[in-house]
Coordinates of C-alpha atoms in Angstrom, one line a residue:
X1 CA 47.8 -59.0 -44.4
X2 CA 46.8 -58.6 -40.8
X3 CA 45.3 -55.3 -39.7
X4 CA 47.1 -53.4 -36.7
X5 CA 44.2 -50.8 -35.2
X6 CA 46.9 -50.2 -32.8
X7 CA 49.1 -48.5 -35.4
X8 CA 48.1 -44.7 -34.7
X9 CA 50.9 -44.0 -37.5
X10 CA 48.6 -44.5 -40.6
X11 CA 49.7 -43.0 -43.6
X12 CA 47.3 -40.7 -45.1
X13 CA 46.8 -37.6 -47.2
X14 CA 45.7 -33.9 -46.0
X15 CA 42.7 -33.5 -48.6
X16 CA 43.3 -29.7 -48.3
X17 CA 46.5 -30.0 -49.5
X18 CA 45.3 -31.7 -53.0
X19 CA 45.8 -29.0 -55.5
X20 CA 46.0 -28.8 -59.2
X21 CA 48.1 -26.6 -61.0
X22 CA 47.2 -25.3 -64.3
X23 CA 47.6 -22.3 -66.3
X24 CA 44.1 -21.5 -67.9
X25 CA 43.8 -20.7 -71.4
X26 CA 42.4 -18.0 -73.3
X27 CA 40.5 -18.6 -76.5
X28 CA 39.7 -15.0 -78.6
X29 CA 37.9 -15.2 -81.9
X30 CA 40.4 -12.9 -84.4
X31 CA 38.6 -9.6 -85.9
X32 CA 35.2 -10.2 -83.6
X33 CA 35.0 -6.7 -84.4
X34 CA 34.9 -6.8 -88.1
X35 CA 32.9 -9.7 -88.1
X36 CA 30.3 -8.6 -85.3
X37 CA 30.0 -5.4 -88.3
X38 CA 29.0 -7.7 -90.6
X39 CA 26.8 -9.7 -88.3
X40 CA 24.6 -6.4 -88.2
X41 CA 24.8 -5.8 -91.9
X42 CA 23.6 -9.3 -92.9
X43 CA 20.9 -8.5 -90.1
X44 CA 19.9 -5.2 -91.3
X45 CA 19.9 -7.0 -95.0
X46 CA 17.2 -9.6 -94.1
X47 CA 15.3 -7.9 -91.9
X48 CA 11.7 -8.5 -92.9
X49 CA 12.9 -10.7 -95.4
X50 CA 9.7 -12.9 -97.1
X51 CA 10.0 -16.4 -99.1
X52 CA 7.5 -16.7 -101.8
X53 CA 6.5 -18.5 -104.5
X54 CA 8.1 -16.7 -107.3
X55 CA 11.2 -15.8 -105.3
X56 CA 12.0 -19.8 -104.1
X57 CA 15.0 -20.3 -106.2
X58 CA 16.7 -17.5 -105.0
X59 CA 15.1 -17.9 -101.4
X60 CA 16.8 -21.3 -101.2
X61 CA 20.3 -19.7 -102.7
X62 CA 20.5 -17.1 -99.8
X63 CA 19.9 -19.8 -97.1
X64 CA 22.6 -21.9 -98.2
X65 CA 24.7 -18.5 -98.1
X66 CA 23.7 -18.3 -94.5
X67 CA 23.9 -21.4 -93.8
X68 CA 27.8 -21.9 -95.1
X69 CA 29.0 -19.3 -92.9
X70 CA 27.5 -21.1 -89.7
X71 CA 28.7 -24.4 -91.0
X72 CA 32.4 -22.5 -91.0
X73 CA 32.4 -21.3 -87.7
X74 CA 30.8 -24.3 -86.1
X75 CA 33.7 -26.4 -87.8
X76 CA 36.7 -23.7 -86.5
X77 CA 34.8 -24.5 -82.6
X78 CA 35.1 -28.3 -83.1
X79 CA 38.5 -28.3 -84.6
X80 CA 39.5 -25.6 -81.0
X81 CA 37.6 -27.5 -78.6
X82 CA 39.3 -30.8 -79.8
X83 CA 43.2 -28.7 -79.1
X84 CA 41.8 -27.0 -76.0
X85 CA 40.5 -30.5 -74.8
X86 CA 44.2 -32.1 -74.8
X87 CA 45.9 -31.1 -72.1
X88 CA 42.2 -31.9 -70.3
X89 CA 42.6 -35.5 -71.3
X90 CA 46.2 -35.6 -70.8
X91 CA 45.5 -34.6 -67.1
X92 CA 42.4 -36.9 -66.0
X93 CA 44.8 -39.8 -67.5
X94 CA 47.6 -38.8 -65.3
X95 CA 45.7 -38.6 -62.1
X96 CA 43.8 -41.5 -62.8
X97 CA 47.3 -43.8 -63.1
X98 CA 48.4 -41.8 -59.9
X99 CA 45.1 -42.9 -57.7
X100 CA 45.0 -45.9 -59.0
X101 CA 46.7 -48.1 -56.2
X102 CA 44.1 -45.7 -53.8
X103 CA 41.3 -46.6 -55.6
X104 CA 42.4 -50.8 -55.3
X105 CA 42.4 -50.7 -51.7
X106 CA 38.7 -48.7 -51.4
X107 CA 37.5 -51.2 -53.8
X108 CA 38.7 -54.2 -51.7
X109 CA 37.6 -52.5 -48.4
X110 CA 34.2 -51.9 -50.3
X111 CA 33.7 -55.7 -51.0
X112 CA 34.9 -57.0 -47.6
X113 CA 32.8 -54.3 -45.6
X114 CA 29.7 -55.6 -47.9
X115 CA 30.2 -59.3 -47.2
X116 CA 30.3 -59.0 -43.6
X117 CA 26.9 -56.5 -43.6
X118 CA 25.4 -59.3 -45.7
X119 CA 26.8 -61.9 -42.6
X120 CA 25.4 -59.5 -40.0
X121 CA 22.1 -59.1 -42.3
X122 CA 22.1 -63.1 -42.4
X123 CA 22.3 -63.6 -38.7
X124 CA 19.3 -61.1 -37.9
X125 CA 17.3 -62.6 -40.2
X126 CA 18.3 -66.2 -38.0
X127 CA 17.3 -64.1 -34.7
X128 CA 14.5 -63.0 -36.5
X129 CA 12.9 -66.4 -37.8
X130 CA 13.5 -67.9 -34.1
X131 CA 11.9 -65.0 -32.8
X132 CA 8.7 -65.4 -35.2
X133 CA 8.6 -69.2 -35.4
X134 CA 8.2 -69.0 -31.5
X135 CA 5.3 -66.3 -31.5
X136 CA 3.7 -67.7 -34.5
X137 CA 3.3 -71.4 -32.7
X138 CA 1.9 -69.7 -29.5
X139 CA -0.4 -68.2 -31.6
X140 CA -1.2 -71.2 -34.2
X141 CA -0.4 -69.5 -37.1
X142 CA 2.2 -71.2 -39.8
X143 CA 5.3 -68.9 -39.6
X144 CA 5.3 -69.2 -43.2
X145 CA 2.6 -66.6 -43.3
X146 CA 4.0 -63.6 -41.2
X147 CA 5.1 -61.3 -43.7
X148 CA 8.4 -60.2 -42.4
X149 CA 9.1 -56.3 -42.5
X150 CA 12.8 -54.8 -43.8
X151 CA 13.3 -52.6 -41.2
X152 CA 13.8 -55.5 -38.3
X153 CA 16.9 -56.1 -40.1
X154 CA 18.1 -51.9 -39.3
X155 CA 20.5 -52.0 -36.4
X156 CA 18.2 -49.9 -34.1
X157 CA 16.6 -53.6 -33.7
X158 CA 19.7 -55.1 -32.4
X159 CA 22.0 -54.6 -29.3
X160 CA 26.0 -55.8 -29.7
X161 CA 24.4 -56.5 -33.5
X162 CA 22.8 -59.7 -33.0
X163 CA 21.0 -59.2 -29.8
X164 CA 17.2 -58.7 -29.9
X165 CA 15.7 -55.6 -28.6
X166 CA 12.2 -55.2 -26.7
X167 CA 11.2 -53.2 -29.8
X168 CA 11.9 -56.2 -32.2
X169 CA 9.8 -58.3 -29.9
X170 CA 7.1 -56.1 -29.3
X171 CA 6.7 -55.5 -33.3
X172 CA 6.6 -59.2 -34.1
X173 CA 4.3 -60.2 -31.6
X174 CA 1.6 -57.4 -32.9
X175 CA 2.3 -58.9 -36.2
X176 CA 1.8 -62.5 -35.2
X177 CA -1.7 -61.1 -33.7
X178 CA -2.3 -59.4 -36.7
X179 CA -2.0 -62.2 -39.1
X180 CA -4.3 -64.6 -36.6
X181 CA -6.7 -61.8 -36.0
X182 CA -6.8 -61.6 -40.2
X183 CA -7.3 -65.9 -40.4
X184 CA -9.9 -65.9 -37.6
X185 CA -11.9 -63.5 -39.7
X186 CA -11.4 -65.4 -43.0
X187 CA -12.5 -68.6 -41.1
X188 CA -15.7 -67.2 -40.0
X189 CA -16.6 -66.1 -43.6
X190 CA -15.7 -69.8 -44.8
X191 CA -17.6 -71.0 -42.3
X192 CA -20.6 -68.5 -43.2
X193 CA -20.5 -69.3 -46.5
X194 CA -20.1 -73.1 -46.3
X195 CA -23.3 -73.0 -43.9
X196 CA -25.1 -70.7 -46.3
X197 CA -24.4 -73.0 -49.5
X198 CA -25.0 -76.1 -47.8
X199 CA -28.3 -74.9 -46.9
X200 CA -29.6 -73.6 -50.4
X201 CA -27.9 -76.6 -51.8
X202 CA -25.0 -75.6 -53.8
X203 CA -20.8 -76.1 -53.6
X204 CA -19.1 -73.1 -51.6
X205 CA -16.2 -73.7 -53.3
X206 CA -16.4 -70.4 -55.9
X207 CA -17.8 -68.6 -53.3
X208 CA -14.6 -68.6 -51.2
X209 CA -12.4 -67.3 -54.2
X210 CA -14.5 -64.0 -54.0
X211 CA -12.9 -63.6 -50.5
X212 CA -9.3 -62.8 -52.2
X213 CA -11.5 -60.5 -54.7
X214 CA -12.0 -57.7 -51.6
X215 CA -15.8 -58.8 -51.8
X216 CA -18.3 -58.4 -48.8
X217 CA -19.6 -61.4 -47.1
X218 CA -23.0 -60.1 -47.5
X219 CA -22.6 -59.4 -51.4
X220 CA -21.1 -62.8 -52.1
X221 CA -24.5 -64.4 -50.0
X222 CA -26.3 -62.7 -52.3
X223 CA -24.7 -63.7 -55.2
X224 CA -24.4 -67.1 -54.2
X225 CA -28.4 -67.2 -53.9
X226 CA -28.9 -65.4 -57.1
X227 CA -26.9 -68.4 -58.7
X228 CA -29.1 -70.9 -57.3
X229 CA -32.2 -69.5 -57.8
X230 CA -31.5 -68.7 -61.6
X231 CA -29.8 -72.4 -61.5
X232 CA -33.3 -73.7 -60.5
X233 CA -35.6 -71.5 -62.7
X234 CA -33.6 -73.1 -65.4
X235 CA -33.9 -76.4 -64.5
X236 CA -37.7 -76.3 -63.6
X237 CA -38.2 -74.5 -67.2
X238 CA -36.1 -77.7 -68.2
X239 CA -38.0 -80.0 -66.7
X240 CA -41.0 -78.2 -67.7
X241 CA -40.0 -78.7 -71.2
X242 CA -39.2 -82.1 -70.9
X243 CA -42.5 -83.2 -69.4
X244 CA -44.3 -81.2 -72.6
X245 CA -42.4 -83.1 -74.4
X246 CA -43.0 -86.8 -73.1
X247 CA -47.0 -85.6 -72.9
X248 CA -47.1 -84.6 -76.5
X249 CA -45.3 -88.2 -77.3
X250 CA -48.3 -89.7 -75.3
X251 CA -50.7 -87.8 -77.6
X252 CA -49.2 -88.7 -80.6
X253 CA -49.3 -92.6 -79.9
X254 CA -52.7 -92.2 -78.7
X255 CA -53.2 -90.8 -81.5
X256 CA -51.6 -93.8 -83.8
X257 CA -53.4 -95.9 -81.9
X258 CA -57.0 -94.8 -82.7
X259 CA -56.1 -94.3 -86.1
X260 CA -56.3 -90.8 -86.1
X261 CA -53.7 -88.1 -86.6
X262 CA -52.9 -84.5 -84.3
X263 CA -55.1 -82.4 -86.0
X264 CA -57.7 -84.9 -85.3
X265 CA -56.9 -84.4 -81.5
X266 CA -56.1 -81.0 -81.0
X267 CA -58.6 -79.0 -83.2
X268 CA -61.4 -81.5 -84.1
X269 CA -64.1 -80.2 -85.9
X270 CA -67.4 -80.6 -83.5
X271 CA -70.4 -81.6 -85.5
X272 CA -73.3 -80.2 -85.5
X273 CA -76.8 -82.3 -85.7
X274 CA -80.4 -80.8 -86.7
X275 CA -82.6 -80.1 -84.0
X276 CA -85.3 -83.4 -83.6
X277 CA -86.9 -84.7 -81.3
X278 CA -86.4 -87.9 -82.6
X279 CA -83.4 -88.1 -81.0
X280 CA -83.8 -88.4 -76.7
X281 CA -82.4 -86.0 -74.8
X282 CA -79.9 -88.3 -72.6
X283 CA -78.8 -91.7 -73.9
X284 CA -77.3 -94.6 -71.9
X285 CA -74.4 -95.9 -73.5
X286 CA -72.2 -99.1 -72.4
X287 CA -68.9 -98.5 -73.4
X288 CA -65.9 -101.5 -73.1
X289 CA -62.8 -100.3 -73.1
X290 CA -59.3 -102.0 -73.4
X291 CA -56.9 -99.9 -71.6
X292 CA -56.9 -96.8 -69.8
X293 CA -55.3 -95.2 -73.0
X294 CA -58.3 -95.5 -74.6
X295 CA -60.2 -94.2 -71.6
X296 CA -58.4 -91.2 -71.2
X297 CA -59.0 -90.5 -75.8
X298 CA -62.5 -91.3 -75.4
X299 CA -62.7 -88.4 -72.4
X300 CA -61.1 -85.8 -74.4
X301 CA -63.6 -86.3 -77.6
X302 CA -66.4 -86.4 -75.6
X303 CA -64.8 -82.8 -74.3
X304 CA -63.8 -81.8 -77.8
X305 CA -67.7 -82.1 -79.0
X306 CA -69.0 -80.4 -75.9
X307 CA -71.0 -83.7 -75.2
X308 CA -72.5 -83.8 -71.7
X309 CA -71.6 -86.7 -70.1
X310 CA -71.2 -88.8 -66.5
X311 CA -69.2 -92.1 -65.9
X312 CA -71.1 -94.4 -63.6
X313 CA -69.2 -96.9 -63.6
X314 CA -65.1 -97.3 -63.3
X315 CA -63.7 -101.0 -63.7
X316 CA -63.1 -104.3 -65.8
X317 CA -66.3 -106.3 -67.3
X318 CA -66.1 -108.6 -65.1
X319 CA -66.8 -106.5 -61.9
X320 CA -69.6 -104.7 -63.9
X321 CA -71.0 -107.7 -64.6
X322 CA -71.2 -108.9 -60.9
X323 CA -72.2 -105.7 -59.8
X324 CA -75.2 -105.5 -61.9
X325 CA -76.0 -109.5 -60.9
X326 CA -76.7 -107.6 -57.1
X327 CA -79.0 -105.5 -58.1

């Protein structure tokens, strides 16, 4: 059906004139008197009345007294309200048959007038995009990242509907400078970091998560050099380890070699000669060694005993040998 807006003869309805007539009903409750009387009796009966122990069976007997008259009443309501509730029903039936053919065409105006919002909605938010795409590539910043804000879809944004306004401008520029403002900051704490971790010698990499965490640059510089110098205190205690390690191998096979076990090299047992005189004072001893092994065991007994002693010469036989052929 076509629409004729020039029609100025449109049916229609005067909603003062919608009226309902209906004679109201009166409900009385039959002897209220007599029973209001014995209302106050039963009151003035149980006033103060007490359950105890003793009295249970008969406490329990006069609240199921009580408690069948209430059930009686309530049950005479239900069965009244359920009569008085027909003609009701009876009505909101009627009217609802009578509107019916009313309420199909505001349904069907409903859906139409929604679908073409949700076109004029759809073509904003084309005018809008263009609009941000444009500002966004001026600035450098990927339109993807301009969060885009409900309101620019509200007609005060919009002249003849799908028509920019200054206003819708002026607010998506600021936004686009916003957003670039926001990355140029970020990039300088990357770029702090990354200098700071390449320069203490670490990966920046978990240090840029704590930027989405709300952390301060200068909290996550110090946590980033916290990490690397507990990193290398460990690994120097490591390393540590490992040389005390390879140097008590050494001992041990110095050990194996001269025949004598790690007691014998760690807590010898000095010995302790009688004072003489028949021994001199300083004795000149040639000693031939093999290897510099051996060198290094004969150094530490000679420490181990707390013998006095001087090396004078440092080399193989041979050069001994041809140094003592100069003299």
């Amino acid at each position: 059906m076509v629409k004729d807006v020039t029609n100025s003869a449109v049916p229609s309805i005067d909603v003062s004139d919608v009226n309902i007539d209906y004679t109201p009903s009166i409900l009385t409750i039959a002897q209220a008197e007599a029973i209001a009387g014995k209302m106050e009796e039963m009151k003035e009966h149980y006033d103060g009345y007490e359950v105890t122990l003793e009295t249970l069976k008969e406490d329990r007997d006069e609240k199921a007294k009580i408690n069948k008259v209430l059930i009686a009443f309530d049950d005479e309501r239900k069965k009244v309200k359920k009569e008085f509730n027909k003609p009701l029903d009876k009505f909101e039936k009627d009217l609802k048959t009578l509107l019916e053919p009313l309420d199909n065409i505001h349904e069907d105006m409903k859906k139409q007038i929604q679908e073409v919002d949700e076109n004029i909605k759809n073509q904003r938010q084309d005018v809008i995009n263009i609009l941000v795409t444009a500002s966004a590539n001026e600035k450098e910043v990927d339109p993807n990242l301009i969060e885009m804000n409900p309101k620019w879809l509200n007609a005060a944004y919009f002249k003849n509907n799908f028509e920019e306004t200054s206003k819708l401008k002026k607010e998506i520029t600021e936004a686009v400078q916003n957003k670039a403002d926001e990355l140029r900051r970020r990039k300088n704490i990357e770029d702090a970091i990354s200098t700071q971790a390449i320069a203490i010698g670490t990966s920046p990499t978990p240090y840029l998560y704590m930027i989405d965490q709300d952390k301060e640059i200068s909290e996550i510089l110090q946590i980033m050099t916290k990490d690397v110098e507990e990193t290398k205190a460990r690994e120097e205690q490591r390393l540590a380890e490992l040389k005390q390690q390879a140097q008590d191998y050494e001992d041990r096979k110095l050990a194996e070699d001269f025949g004598m076990n790690e007691t014998d090299l760690v807590v010898p047992v000095p010995y302790e000669a009688e004072s003489t005189d028949e021994f001199p004072a300083i004795l000149n001893l040639k000693i031939t060694l093999e290897n510099s092994q051996q060198q290094s065991m004969l150094k530490s007994f000679l420490e181990a005993y707390d013998i006095e002693h001087e090396a004078l010469f440092f080399g193989t036989v041979k050069e001994w040998n041809e140094a003592n052929n100069d003299k």
